[in-house]
Amino acid sequence: MVKKPPFVAGNWKMHLTMGEAKGLATAIVKVSADLAGAEIVLAPPFTALGEVKKVLEGSPVRLAAQNLFWEEKGAFTGEVSAPMLRDSGCQYVIIGHSERRQYFGETDDGVNRKIKAALKSGVFPIFCVGETLSERESGQTMDVISRQLQGGLDSIGAGVLKSIVIAYEPVWAIGTGKTATPDQAEEVHSRIREKLALKYGNGTAECAIILYGGSVKPTNSFALLSEKNIDGFLVGGASLEAESFVQIVREAIRAYKEKK
Ligand code: PEP
Protein backbone atom coordinates (compact mmCIF):
# COMPACT_ATOMS: atom_id res chain seq x y z
CA MET A 1 0.00 0.00 0.00
CA VAL A 2 1.32 3.46 -0.88
CA LYS A 3 1.39 5.57 2.29
CA LYS A 4 -0.03 9.04 1.69
CA PRO A 5 0.08 12.08 3.95
CA PRO A 6 -3.30 12.49 5.64
CA PHE A 7 -5.82 14.60 3.77
CA VAL A 8 -8.36 16.41 5.94
CA ALA A 9 -11.11 18.55 4.43
CA GLY A 10 -13.62 20.64 6.38
CA ASN A 11 -17.07 20.96 4.83
CA TRP A 12 -18.67 24.03 6.39
CA LYS A 13 -21.96 23.38 4.56
CA MET A 14 -24.49 26.25 4.77
CA HIS A 15 -22.88 27.80 7.85
CA LEU A 16 -20.96 30.96 8.67
CA THR A 17 -21.16 34.55 7.54
CA MET A 18 -18.15 36.08 5.81
CA GLY A 19 -16.87 37.43 9.12
CA GLU A 20 -17.31 34.12 10.92
CA ALA A 21 -15.66 32.20 8.10
CA LYS A 22 -12.73 34.59 8.11
CA GLY A 23 -12.34 34.08 11.88
CA LEU A 24 -12.40 30.28 11.62
CA ALA A 25 -9.97 30.19 8.69
CA THR A 26 -7.63 32.59 10.51
CA ALA A 27 -7.59 30.37 13.60
CA ILE A 28 -6.74 27.30 11.49
CA VAL A 29 -4.05 29.06 9.47
CA LYS A 30 -2.42 30.28 12.69
CA VAL A 31 -1.54 26.73 13.69
CA SER A 32 -1.07 25.34 10.18
CA ALA A 33 2.74 25.41 10.42
CA ASP A 34 2.42 22.84 13.23
CA LEU A 35 0.28 20.67 11.00
CA ALA A 36 2.88 20.17 8.29
CA GLY A 37 2.55 16.71 6.85
CA ALA A 38 -1.18 16.92 6.28
CA GLU A 39 -3.09 18.30 3.29
CA ILE A 40 -5.72 20.59 4.81
CA VAL A 41 -8.66 21.84 2.78
CA LEU A 42 -11.47 24.19 3.81
CA ALA A 43 -14.80 24.32 1.99
CA PRO A 44 -16.75 27.44 3.01
CA PRO A 45 -20.06 28.42 1.43
CA PHE A 46 -19.75 30.28 -1.90
CA THR A 47 -20.37 33.64 -0.22
CA ALA A 48 -17.27 33.29 1.96
CA LEU A 49 -14.83 31.91 -0.65
CA GLY A 50 -13.33 35.35 -1.32
CA GLU A 51 -12.74 36.17 2.36
CA VAL A 52 -11.30 32.74 3.13
CA LYS A 53 -9.09 32.85 0.04
CA LYS A 54 -7.43 36.02 1.38
CA VAL A 55 -6.79 34.35 4.73
CA LEU A 56 -5.30 31.20 3.13
CA GLU A 57 -2.91 33.08 0.86
CA GLY A 58 0.69 32.15 1.66
CA SER A 59 -0.42 29.24 3.89
CA PRO A 60 -0.41 25.53 3.03
CA VAL A 61 -4.19 25.32 3.58
CA ARG A 62 -6.22 24.86 0.38
CA LEU A 63 -9.60 26.22 -0.63
CA ALA A 64 -12.57 24.15 -1.84
CA ALA A 65 -16.12 24.81 -2.96
CA GLN A 66 -19.04 22.59 -2.01
CA ASN A 67 -20.62 22.22 -5.44
CA LEU A 68 -20.52 23.41 -9.05
CA PHE A 69 -22.54 23.18 -12.25
CA TRP A 70 -21.05 21.40 -15.26
CA GLU A 71 -21.63 24.10 -17.88
CA GLU A 72 -18.94 26.78 -18.15
CA LYS A 73 -21.32 29.72 -18.41
CA GLY A 74 -24.80 30.64 -19.61
CA ALA A 75 -28.37 31.14 -18.51
CA PHE A 76 -28.28 28.91 -15.41
CA THR A 77 -29.58 31.17 -12.68
CA GLY A 78 -28.13 30.40 -9.29
CA GLU A 79 -25.36 28.13 -10.53
CA VAL A 80 -21.58 28.49 -10.36
CA SER A 81 -19.18 26.94 -12.89
CA ALA A 82 -15.78 25.27 -12.61
CA PRO A 83 -13.91 28.17 -14.28
CA MET A 84 -15.58 30.51 -11.76
CA LEU A 85 -14.37 28.34 -8.89
CA ARG A 86 -10.89 28.27 -10.33
CA ASP A 87 -11.02 32.06 -10.62
CA SER A 88 -12.14 32.25 -6.96
CA GLY A 89 -9.01 30.38 -5.87
CA CYS A 90 -10.52 26.92 -5.35
CA GLN A 91 -8.18 23.99 -5.83
CA TYR A 92 -10.85 21.47 -4.85
CA VAL A 93 -14.61 21.04 -5.12
CA ILE A 94 -16.88 18.60 -3.27
CA ILE A 95 -19.06 16.70 -5.74
CA GLY A 96 -21.96 14.30 -5.12
CA HIS A 97 -22.29 14.94 -1.38
CA SER A 98 -25.20 12.89 -0.03
CA GLU A 99 -27.05 16.06 0.97
CA ARG A 100 -26.98 17.15 -2.67
CA ARG A 101 -28.08 13.71 -3.86
CA GLN A 102 -30.83 13.60 -1.22
CA TYR A 103 -32.22 17.16 -1.25
CA PHE A 104 -31.32 18.41 -4.73
CA GLY A 105 -31.85 15.28 -6.79
CA GLU A 106 -28.26 14.82 -7.95
CA THR A 107 -27.81 11.70 -10.04
CA ASP A 108 -24.73 9.63 -10.83
CA ASP A 109 -24.81 11.04 -14.35
CA GLY A 110 -24.88 14.61 -13.04
CA VAL A 111 -22.04 13.80 -10.67
CA ASN A 112 -20.04 12.43 -13.59
CA ARG A 113 -20.57 15.62 -15.61
CA LYS A 114 -19.54 17.73 -12.65
CA ILE A 115 -16.37 15.69 -12.10
CA LYS A 116 -15.43 16.11 -15.76
CA ALA A 117 -16.17 19.84 -15.67
CA ALA A 118 -14.02 20.31 -12.56
CA LEU A 119 -11.11 18.36 -14.05
CA LYS A 120 -11.31 20.34 -17.29
CA SER A 121 -10.83 23.55 -15.31
CA GLY A 122 -8.04 22.18 -13.15
CA VAL A 123 -10.13 21.94 -9.97
CA PHE A 124 -9.69 18.61 -8.12
CA PRO A 125 -12.97 16.83 -7.31
CA ILE A 126 -13.67 15.38 -3.86
CA PHE A 127 -16.13 12.77 -5.09
CA CYS A 128 -18.54 11.47 -2.41
CA VAL A 129 -20.19 8.06 -2.30
CA GLY A 130 -22.14 6.34 0.46
CA GLU A 131 -25.12 4.18 1.33
CA THR A 132 -28.21 5.01 3.40
CA LEU A 133 -29.13 3.10 6.54
CA SER A 134 -31.84 1.08 4.79
CA GLU A 135 -29.44 0.19 1.98
CA ARG A 136 -26.88 -1.01 4.55
CA GLU A 137 -29.47 -2.94 6.51
CA SER A 138 -30.71 -4.69 3.40
CA GLY A 139 -27.17 -5.74 2.47
CA GLN A 140 -26.89 -3.40 -0.51
CA THR A 141 -23.92 -1.31 0.62
CA MET A 142 -21.48 -2.48 -2.02
CA ASP A 143 -24.08 -2.48 -4.80
CA VAL A 144 -24.80 1.17 -4.07
CA ILE A 145 -21.15 2.14 -3.78
CA SER A 146 -20.29 0.26 -6.99
CA ARG A 147 -23.11 1.98 -8.87
CA GLN A 148 -22.06 5.41 -7.61
CA LEU A 149 -18.40 4.76 -8.47
CA GLN A 150 -19.21 3.40 -11.89
CA GLY A 151 -21.56 6.27 -12.71
CA GLY A 152 -19.40 9.02 -11.26
CA LEU A 153 -16.22 7.76 -12.93
CA ASP A 154 -17.79 6.86 -16.26
CA SER A 155 -15.31 7.45 -19.11
CA ILE A 156 -12.71 8.87 -16.74
CA GLY A 157 -9.29 7.40 -17.47
CA ALA A 158 -6.56 6.16 -15.15
CA GLY A 159 -4.40 9.18 -15.96
CA VAL A 160 -6.81 11.55 -14.27
CA LEU A 161 -7.86 9.38 -11.33
CA LYS A 162 -4.88 10.76 -9.42
CA SER A 163 -6.59 14.18 -9.56
CA ILE A 164 -9.74 12.84 -7.88
CA VAL A 165 -10.14 12.37 -4.14
CA ILE A 166 -12.82 9.83 -3.21
CA ALA A 167 -14.82 10.24 0.00
CA TYR A 168 -16.75 7.33 1.48
CA GLU A 169 -19.51 8.86 3.55
CA PRO A 170 -22.15 6.47 4.87
CA VAL A 171 -25.31 8.61 4.88
CA TRP A 172 -26.39 7.16 8.24
CA ALA A 173 -23.23 8.53 9.85
CA ILE A 174 -23.41 12.09 8.50
CA GLY A 175 -24.37 14.63 11.13
CA THR A 176 -25.89 11.89 13.29
CA GLY A 177 -23.09 11.35 15.78
CA LYS A 178 -23.03 7.68 14.64
CA THR A 179 -19.59 6.95 13.24
CA ALA A 180 -18.82 3.85 11.25
CA THR A 181 -16.47 1.71 13.31
CA PRO A 182 -12.93 1.56 11.96
CA ASP A 183 -13.68 -2.02 10.80
CA GLN A 184 -16.89 -1.01 9.00
CA ALA A 185 -15.16 1.90 7.29
CA GLU A 186 -12.07 -0.13 6.38
CA GLU A 187 -14.19 -2.86 4.87
CA VAL A 188 -15.83 -0.44 2.44
CA HIS A 189 -12.60 1.46 1.76
CA SER A 190 -10.80 -1.73 0.84
CA ARG A 191 -13.66 -2.76 -1.45
CA ILE A 192 -13.56 0.69 -3.10
CA ARG A 193 -9.85 0.23 -3.70
CA GLU A 194 -10.51 -3.22 -5.19
CA LYS A 195 -13.09 -1.69 -7.57
CA LEU A 196 -10.60 0.99 -8.59
CA ALA A 197 -7.94 -1.69 -9.13
CA LEU A 198 -10.27 -3.63 -11.43
CA LYS A 199 -10.97 -0.52 -13.50
CA TYR A 200 -7.59 1.22 -13.39
CA GLY A 201 -5.00 -1.33 -12.26
CA ASN A 202 -3.34 -1.92 -8.89
CA GLY A 203 -0.78 0.88 -9.06
CA THR A 204 -3.38 3.57 -9.74
CA ALA A 205 -5.76 2.18 -7.10
CA GLU A 206 -3.04 2.11 -4.45
CA CYS A 207 -2.26 5.78 -5.05
CA ALA A 208 -5.91 6.88 -4.85
CA ILE A 209 -6.80 9.00 -1.83
CA ILE A 210 -9.91 7.62 -0.11
CA LEU A 211 -11.36 9.71 2.72
CA TYR A 212 -13.85 8.66 5.35
CA GLY A 213 -16.65 11.05 6.36
CA GLY A 214 -19.42 10.73 8.91
CA SER A 215 -19.28 12.15 12.45
CA VAL A 216 -15.47 12.26 12.54
CA LYS A 217 -14.31 13.74 15.85
CA PRO A 218 -10.99 14.17 17.64
CA THR A 219 -11.81 11.05 19.67
CA ASN A 220 -12.30 8.67 16.73
CA SER A 221 -9.92 10.04 14.12
CA PHE A 222 -6.79 8.21 15.32
CA ALA A 223 -8.42 4.77 15.16
CA LEU A 224 -10.03 5.45 11.78
CA LEU A 225 -6.87 6.75 10.15
CA SER A 226 -4.87 3.83 11.53
CA GLU A 227 -6.79 1.61 9.11
CA LYS A 228 -4.81 0.63 6.04
CA ASN A 229 -7.15 2.04 3.40
CA ILE A 230 -8.29 5.23 5.15
CA ASP A 231 -6.22 8.17 3.88
CA GLY A 232 -8.00 11.08 5.52
CA PHE A 233 -11.33 12.63 6.39
CA LEU A 234 -14.14 14.79 5.11
CA VAL A 235 -15.38 16.50 8.26
CA GLY A 236 -18.69 18.34 8.64
CA GLY A 237 -19.84 19.42 12.10
CA ALA A 238 -16.47 19.14 13.82
CA SER A 239 -14.86 21.40 11.19
CA LEU A 240 -16.92 24.39 12.38
CA GLU A 241 -14.70 24.88 15.41
CA ALA A 242 -10.99 25.45 14.98
CA GLU A 243 -10.09 23.46 18.06
CA SER A 244 -11.87 20.25 17.10
CA PHE A 245 -10.84 20.46 13.45
CA VAL A 246 -7.18 21.05 14.31
CA GLN A 247 -7.28 18.21 16.83
CA ILE A 248 -8.61 15.87 14.13
CA VAL A 249 -5.71 16.88 11.88
CA ARG A 250 -3.22 16.29 14.71
CA GLU A 251 -4.67 12.83 15.42
CA ALA A 252 -4.55 12.02 11.70
CA ILE A 253 -0.87 13.00 11.55
CA ARG A 254 -0.13 10.91 14.66
CA ALA A 255 -1.89 7.87 13.16
CA TYR A 256 -0.09 8.36 9.85
CA LYS A 257 3.29 8.40 11.55
CA GLU A 258 2.54 5.10 13.27
CA LYS A 259 1.10 3.50 10.16
CA LYS A 260 3.15 0.73 8.54
C1 PEP B 1 -20.10 15.81 5.79
O1 PEP B 1 -20.92 16.69 5.70
O2 PEP B 1 -19.43 15.52 4.80
C2 PEP B 1 -19.94 15.12 7.07
C3 PEP B 1 -19.19 14.07 7.11
O3 PEP B 1 -20.61 15.66 8.16
P1 PEP B 1 -20.42 15.26 9.72
O4 PEP B 1 -18.92 15.21 9.97
O5 PEP B 1 -21.08 16.35 10.48
O6 PEP B 1 -21.04 13.93 9.90
Short mmCIF file of C-alpha atoms in Angstrom, two decimals, residues 56-195:
data_model
loop_
_atom_site.label_atom_id
_atom_site.label_comp_id
_atom_site.label_asym_id
_atom_site.label_seq_id
_atom_site.Cartn_x
_atom_site.Cartn_y
_atom_site.Cartn_z
CA LEU A 56 -5.30 31.20 3.13
CA GLU A 57 -2.91 33.08 0.86
CA GLY A 58 0.69 32.15 1.66
CA SER A 59 -0.42 29.24 3.89
CA PRO A 60 -0.41 25.53 3.03
CA VAL A 61 -4.19 25.32 3.58
CA ARG A 62 -6.22 24.86 0.38
CA LEU A 63 -9.60 26.22 -0.63
CA ALA A 64 -12.57 24.15 -1.84
CA ALA A 65 -16.12 24.81 -2.96
CA GLN A 66 -19.04 22.59 -2.01
CA ASN A 67 -20.62 22.22 -5.44
CA LEU A 68 -20.52 23.41 -9.05
CA PHE A 69 -22.54 23.18 -12.25
CA TRP A 70 -21.05 21.40 -15.26
CA GLU A 71 -21.63 24.10 -17.88
CA GLU A 72 -18.94 26.78 -18.15
CA LYS A 73 -21.32 29.72 -18.41
CA GLY A 74 -24.80 30.64 -19.61
CA ALA A 75 -28.37 31.14 -18.51
CA PHE A 76 -28.28 28.91 -15.41
CA THR A 77 -29.58 31.17 -12.68
CA GLY A 78 -28.13 30.40 -9.29
CA GLU A 79 -25.36 28.13 -10.53
CA VAL A 80 -21.58 28.49 -10.36
CA SER A 81 -19.18 26.94 -12.89
CA ALA A 82 -15.78 25.27 -12.61
CA PRO A 83 -13.91 28.17 -14.28
CA MET A 84 -15.58 30.51 -11.76
CA LEU A 85 -14.37 28.34 -8.89
CA ARG A 86 -10.89 28.27 -10.33
CA ASP A 87 -11.02 32.06 -10.62
CA SER A 88 -12.14 32.25 -6.96
CA GLY A 89 -9.01 30.38 -5.87
CA CYS A 90 -10.52 26.92 -5.35
CA GLN A 91 -8.18 23.99 -5.83
CA TYR A 92 -10.85 21.47 -4.85
CA VAL A 93 -14.61 21.04 -5.12
CA ILE A 94 -16.88 18.60 -3.27
CA ILE A 95 -19.06 16.70 -5.74
CA GLY A 96 -21.96 14.30 -5.12
CA HIS A 97 -22.29 14.94 -1.38
CA SER A 98 -25.20 12.89 -0.03
CA GLU A 99 -27.05 16.06 0.97
CA ARG A 100 -26.98 17.15 -2.67
CA ARG A 101 -28.08 13.71 -3.86
CA GLN A 102 -30.83 13.60 -1.22
CA TYR A 103 -32.22 17.16 -1.25
CA PHE A 104 -31.32 18.41 -4.73
CA GLY A 105 -31.85 15.28 -6.79
CA GLU A 106 -28.26 14.82 -7.95
CA THR A 107 -27.81 11.70 -10.04
CA ASP A 108 -24.73 9.63 -10.83
CA ASP A 109 -24.81 11.04 -14.35
CA GLY A 110 -24.88 14.61 -13.04
CA VAL A 111 -22.04 13.80 -10.67
CA ASN A 112 -20.04 12.43 -13.59
CA ARG A 113 -20.57 15.62 -15.61
CA LYS A 114 -19.54 17.73 -12.65
CA ILE A 115 -16.37 15.69 -12.10
CA LYS A 116 -15.43 16.11 -15.76
CA ALA A 117 -16.17 19.84 -15.67
CA ALA A 118 -14.02 20.31 -12.56
CA LEU A 119 -11.11 18.36 -14.05
CA LYS A 120 -11.31 20.34 -17.29
CA SER A 121 -10.83 23.55 -15.31
CA GLY A 122 -8.04 22.18 -13.15
CA VAL A 123 -10.13 21.94 -9.97
CA PHE A 124 -9.69 18.61 -8.12
CA PRO A 125 -12.97 16.83 -7.31
CA ILE A 126 -13.67 15.38 -3.86
CA PHE A 127 -16.13 12.77 -5.09
CA CYS A 128 -18.54 11.47 -2.41
CA VAL A 129 -20.19 8.06 -2.30
CA GLY A 130 -22.14 6.34 0.46
CA GLU A 131 -25.12 4.18 1.33
CA THR A 132 -28.21 5.01 3.40
CA LEU A 133 -29.13 3.10 6.54
CA SER A 134 -31.84 1.08 4.79
CA GLU A 135 -29.44 0.19 1.98
CA ARG A 136 -26.88 -1.01 4.55
CA GLU A 137 -29.47 -2.94 6.51
CA SER A 138 -30.71 -4.69 3.40
CA GLY A 139 -27.17 -5.74 2.47
CA GLN A 140 -26.89 -3.40 -0.51
CA THR A 141 -23.92 -1.31 0.62
CA MET A 142 -21.48 -2.48 -2.02
CA ASP A 143 -24.08 -2.48 -4.80
CA VAL A 144 -24.80 1.17 -4.07
CA ILE A 145 -21.15 2.14 -3.78
CA SER A 146 -20.29 0.26 -6.99
CA ARG A 147 -23.11 1.98 -8.87
CA GLN A 148 -22.06 5.41 -7.61
CA LEU A 149 -18.40 4.76 -8.47
CA GLN A 150 -19.21 3.40 -11.89
CA GLY A 151 -21.56 6.27 -12.71
CA GLY A 152 -19.40 9.02 -11.26
CA LEU A 153 -16.22 7.76 -12.93
CA ASP A 154 -17.79 6.86 -16.26
CA SER A 155 -15.31 7.45 -19.11
CA ILE A 156 -12.71 8.87 -16.74
CA GLY A 157 -9.29 7.40 -17.47
CA ALA A 158 -6.56 6.16 -15.15
CA GLY A 159 -4.40 9.18 -15.96
CA VAL A 160 -6.81 11.55 -14.27
CA LEU A 161 -7.86 9.38 -11.33
CA LYS A 162 -4.88 10.76 -9.42
CA SER A 163 -6.59 14.18 -9.56
CA ILE A 164 -9.74 12.84 -7.88
CA VAL A 165 -10.14 12.37 -4.14
CA ILE A 166 -12.82 9.83 -3.21
CA ALA A 167 -14.82 10.24 0.00
CA TYR A 168 -16.75 7.33 1.48
CA GLU A 169 -19.51 8.86 3.55
CA PRO A 170 -22.15 6.47 4.87
CA VAL A 171 -25.31 8.61 4.88
CA TRP A 172 -26.39 7.16 8.24
CA ALA A 173 -23.23 8.53 9.85
CA ILE A 174 -23.41 12.09 8.50
CA GLY A 175 -24.37 14.63 11.13
CA THR A 176 -25.89 11.89 13.29
CA GLY A 177 -23.09 11.35 15.78
CA LYS A 178 -23.03 7.68 14.64
CA THR A 179 -19.59 6.95 13.24
CA ALA A 180 -18.82 3.85 11.25
CA THR A 181 -16.47 1.71 13.31
CA PRO A 182 -12.93 1.56 11.96
CA ASP A 183 -13.68 -2.02 10.80
CA GLN A 184 -16.89 -1.01 9.00
CA ALA A 185 -15.16 1.90 7.29
CA GLU A 186 -12.07 -0.13 6.38
CA GLU A 187 -14.19 -2.86 4.87
CA VAL A 188 -15.83 -0.44 2.44
CA HIS A 189 -12.60 1.46 1.76
CA SER A 190 -10.80 -1.73 0.84
CA ARG A 191 -13.66 -2.76 -1.45
CA ILE A 192 -13.56 0.69 -3.10
CA ARG A 193 -9.85 0.23 -3.70
CA GLU A 194 -10.51 -3.22 -5.19
CA LYS A 195 -13.09 -1.69 -7.57
#
